Each structure stands twice: as C-alpha cells, then as structure tokens.
Amino acid sequence: MQGDLASTASTQITRLALRWLLYLLLVLFALYYLAPLFVMVTTSLKSLEEIKTGSLVSLPREVTFDAWGTAWSAACSGIKCEGLKPYFWNSIVMAVPAVLISTFLGAINGYVIAQWRFRGANLIFSLMLFGCFIPFQVVLLPMARLLGLMGLAGSIPGLIFVHVVYGLGFTTLFFRNYYVSISPELIRAAKIDGAGFFRIFWSVFLPLSVPIIVVTIIWQFTQIWNDFLFGVSFSQAGTQPITVALNNIVNSTTGVKEYNVDMAAAIIAALPTLIVYVVAGKYFIRGLTAGSVKG
Amino acid sequence: MLERLERQIPKFVLAPSFAAILVFVYGFIVWTGWVSLTKSKLMPRYEIEGITQYQRLFASPRWDTALENLFVFGGLFIVLSMLLGLLLAILLDQKIRTEGVLRTIYLYPMALSLIVTGTAWRWFLNPGLGIEATVRKWGFEDFTFDWLVNPDMAIYTIVIAAVWQASGFVMALFLAGLRSVEDEIIRAAQVDGIPLWRIYVSIIIPSMAPVFLSAFIVLAHLAIKSFDLVIALTGGGPGYATDLPATYMYSMAFSRGNIGQAASSAMVMMAVIFAIVVPYLYSELRSRNDAR
C-alpha cells in the first residue's frame, strides 16, 4: 500500500516536471520565431550611432522614429530619394483591383464547375489546377513580350493583369471546393422559382459564400502584396511595387548603410499583411491549408 | 431557342478564364519550350536549332552550382522544416492552454514577404554588426559566424531563413493531421498501457502519411521556385555561390540578355516540378473522383 502511494507520488512529480519542460520548450520556440521581429523593431528605433556601438539584442537607449520617417519618405533607391511612400501606393493600386477581379472570377468559375457540371468541366478544372503549380519562370519571357505588344509593359495595369491571370487557378479552386459541398437541390428549387443562372449565383450562392470570400481575398492579397518575381520583371522606375522598392533601398549602394532605415522599411512593407494575419489569422490559415491540400 | 441559349450560359461564363489559362499557361509553356530549342539571344528567334541550349546549360559551371545548391538547399529545407513542424505540432497537441497564441506566433512569418525575411536575416547574419559582433561583445572574442560572406557556407543562411519562415506552416498542416486521427484508437492504446511516445511513433505518425506527402509537395514546390529570398539575402553571392535555378533564369532573361538560356533553364525547372507534382495531383484527382 505504502509503496503504491510513493510510486503514484513520484509519477505525479514526473508528470509535473514533464509539463514544465513542455511549456519551457514551447516558450523557447515562440522566442525563436519572435526574436527576428523584436530585433527588427528595436533596430528601427535606434540611431545609427547606437547600432554601431550596441548589440543586436539590446533595447534602444534612446527611442527615435527618424529611421521610420526616412524609410517612409526619404530613403534612396538608385537615384531617387523618396522613400517607400510612392511604392506603398503602387502596391495598393495594384493589389486592390487584382484581388477583387480574381476573387470575383474565381467565385463564378467555381460556381459553374461545382454546380453546373457539363461534359469536360472536370478536364477544364484539372487543367486550371495544374496551372497553379507551374514555376512562373516558364511564363516570364512570353509575358514580357505580350505586355509589350499590349502597350502595358512596365505599367501597373500590366501587373494587375498578370496577377489576375495567374491567381485564377487558386481562386477557382477555393470556390469550387466550397461550392461542391452545397446540395444541387438548392439550384433545382431556385430554378422552379424561376431564377436563372445569374440570379441564383447572385442571390443564393454569394450570400452563402462569405467565409470563402474572406479566405480568398486574404490569400490573394497576401500573395500579390508579397510578390516579388512579377513585380521586378514587369515594372519600371516609378511603377514598382513595394517589395521591389524595399529590395532596391536595401541594396542601394550610395552613402552609409543605414540598417535602422532598412529595418523600418522592411516593417512598413510587412505591415499590411501582418495586420491582416493578426486580425483574420483563422481565415489566413484556412487559405494556406486549402492551397496546399488541393483537390 | 431561348432555353437552349440559357443552357449554354455556364460555358460562356467559364470560357474567358479557361481561354486565359490555355493561352497564358499552356500556350506560354509551349512558347518557352519552342524558344529553348532555338538560337535566341537578345531577341527571340523561331528557327528550331535542336538541343544546343540545353547542352550549353548543363556545360555551364554556374548552372551546375545552381542545381547543386537547389539539392542542398531543397533537401535541408524540406527535412528541417518537416522535423521542426512535426515537433511543434506534437508539442502543441498536448492540450496546451495557450495553444491559440502560440500557434499565431509560430505561423506569422508565413504572412511576410520573402523580401522582408531576407532583408531581416541579412542584417542579423552580417558579420560586422549582427550575431557575430553581438556574441563577441558578450566576451567570446573568437566567435565567428560569417556564413553570409563565406562562399562555402552562404547557401546554409538561405536554409536558416527559409526554415524560419516556413516551419510554422508545416506545423499547422501537421497539427490538422494529428487532430484528424481517431480519438478512439488513441484512447484504446492508452487503456492498453502503451506509452505516449510509442502511440505517436507507431500509430499516429504512420496514419498521417498523406499529410507528410502534401507537406513535402508544398515545400519542394517552394524550394524550386525560391527566388525572392536569395535575391534579398545574398543576391546570389558571394560570386555565384548561392545561385539557384530561379535566379539563374532571371539573370539570363533580364540582365544577361540570353533568352535561349533563360528559356531552357525555365523548362528544366518546370520538368523538375512536374516530376514531383504531376503524380501527386493525378492520384489526388483520381481518388476524389472515385470517392464520388
């Protein structure tokens, strides 16, 4: 009896110790992921003087927002010294229409493929799905020529066009997978009520689609805002999106290397998608997992 | 008449998108494939020349480095992200009270642009003022961590930053996988007195094979397309030490004016991706159709 008690007590202790170890590990990993963000923020708040004398992980002795001001409106990339501001707007002017158009097209495509099945619909869907996976390098050269022929080379409308075209596969996939679980009875009933293809889409399906619309918009916005390959390939001085401008500022060789400005610029470029993530993380994760576990 | 027209509406609605995919994906692949067989230099030419571009590609030491880097980087990136992701998922699966917060923290790098990630890690890893300098200031005078500027080690800095960015995402995939394992099987095993680690090793993890497969596909796909991170972190340097196929292609296309080389390297990238993705997608689509 006594021995039993002692052994339960010791298993209790082992369990408690394991629990502590578990939490310790989890916190250590959290620090591993947070440390870069912490260093970025503290570096951006230091003066260049303090960066050179202090250590990477120390808090700023004197908080200054100078680097943020410079990054926003005065940092140099190449010969121009106007900060990230114009490029931030470029990215917004590019991302908003591209996200809305590709989401709308994805919704109506998914609606057709999932609910108005016709011969060949599956083949079309498979072809669109394979299109999601191609390395974009394989379309860069012909797209550059096409944009030139269309008179859209180096323009923001050109970038919007590119993002819509190569976002279609994913947006269609998202909506198709969402609509495929809706019973066909719904359409049959609406048809008896005299509603047509567009009426049913507009007043029956779209109101049901709020969650998947949010997932798609977040996915597309993150993809397009963070894109670099299309931005650097198809833009020119003045029309670059923010990722390209950030890279140019960091690589600008004129003058002293201002790490605090680099970090402030990096945070500014990351802020929109970070905010979306913090506010709507649930939908962000759903998009990620839906985008990876396809079909 | 009107009714017949109405029955065609769905096809008309889908047609523009489908046409766009046909032309801008498949048509463009054909174009790039065609040009990769010509002598195109600064401007594309369309007389088929044969496979000389591919011969030149595989004879180029820079492409050799890029491919070798892809295997080193891709292999380490996939294995480390999976291990870290699996470990985090298992740790988080122990009924952790703050799971939501921790999950948010582990996953946030995925919301960042790779240019941002690259810019940040370039600052931490620079020997002059970054981690090396900080550790030296702590009193370890001989500490060296100069991988960023060391041609033999620079590729591993890409691995470090990429694993930091993507491992939380793998964690989310695995966590969803762990949660979908039947509770009853686990409980039955616990009743039988099988220790927890054995339950994981012999019951839970083997039943997650499909999750491993899709994580592998996503990570391999990310690795082959890796471009932004290299540009922001090392710029492909020192020299060509961290070139990947994607940066090779880009520099041939846009700074070296060698369209033939750009096209042939893009086709090789696509072949590698298709070799990995096509069997997977094919089996996915087939099993879906069987299930219906």
Tab-separated table of N, CA and C in Angstrom, chain B residues 4 10 22 36 49 119 153 172 184 186 204 207 226-228 237 240 246 254 280:
chain	number	residue	atom	x	y	z
B	4	ARG	N	-32.404	26.996	-74.850
B	4	ARG	CA	-31.155	26.350	-75.258
B	4	ARG	C	-29.978	27.310	-75.055
B	10	PRO	N	-23.500	28.772	-68.595
B	10	PRO	CA	-22.337	28.391	-67.774
B	10	PRO	C	-21.057	28.264	-68.584
B	22	LEU	N	-5.474	28.572	-70.865
B	22	LEU	CA	-4.918	27.855	-72.021
B	22	LEU	C	-3.801	28.654	-72.670
B	36	SER	N	13.377	27.587	-76.333
B	36	SER	CA	14.529	26.924	-75.719
B	36	SER	C	15.249	26.040	-76.731
B	49	GLU	N	16.614	24.810	-83.617
B	49	GLU	CA	18.045	24.585	-83.772
B	49	GLU	C	18.459	23.245	-83.164
B	119	THR	N	15.689	40.563	-45.995
B	119	THR	CA	16.272	41.810	-45.503
B	119	THR	C	16.612	41.692	-44.016
B	153	MET	N	29.615	28.459	-47.234
B	153	MET	CA	28.553	28.323	-46.242
B	153	MET	C	27.310	29.166	-46.546
B	172	ALA	N	1.239	23.862	-38.806
B	172	ALA	CA	-0.219	23.953	-38.947
B	172	ALA	C	-0.778	22.766	-39.725
B	184	GLU	N	-10.561	7.490	-30.631
B	184	GLU	CA	-10.828	6.190	-30.006
B	184	GLU	C	-9.634	5.258	-30.103
B	186	ILE	N	-6.553	6.130	-30.143
B	186	ILE	CA	-5.555	6.587	-29.175
B	186	ILE	C	-5.966	6.179	-27.758
B	204	ILE	N	0.077	7.170	-34.551
B	204	ILE	CA	-0.382	8.459	-35.081
B	204	ILE	C	0.406	8.877	-36.317
B	207	SER	N	-0.226	7.062	-39.554
B	207	SER	CA	-1.529	7.314	-40.153
B	207	SER	C	-1.589	8.699	-40.803
B	226	SER	N	12.179	29.136	-55.262
B	226	SER	CA	12.843	30.124	-54.415
B	226	SER	C	13.634	31.125	-55.248
B	227	PHE	N	13.306	32.350	-55.045
B	227	PHE	CA	13.931	33.407	-55.829
B	227	PHE	C	14.099	34.648	-54.960
B	228	ASP	N	12.974	35.127	-54.401
B	228	ASP	CA	12.968	36.358	-53.623
B	228	ASP	C	13.964	36.304	-52.476
B	237	GLY	N	25.112	35.804	-54.238
B	237	GLY	CA	26.535	35.799	-53.956
B	237	GLY	C	26.900	35.091	-52.678
B	240	TYR	N	28.762	33.519	-57.449
B	240	TYR	CA	27.546	32.791	-57.801
B	240	TYR	C	27.239	31.744	-56.742
B	246	ALA	N	16.189	29.486	-60.210
B	246	ALA	CA	15.315	30.638	-60.443
B	246	ALA	C	16.117	31.924	-60.635
B	254	PHE	N	16.899	38.782	-67.878
B	254	PHE	CA	16.745	40.224	-67.741
B	254	PHE	C	18.043	41.006	-67.589
B	280	TYR	N	1.368	13.332	-57.980
B	280	TYR	CA	0.583	13.644	-56.783
B	280	TYR	C	-0.808	14.144	-57.154
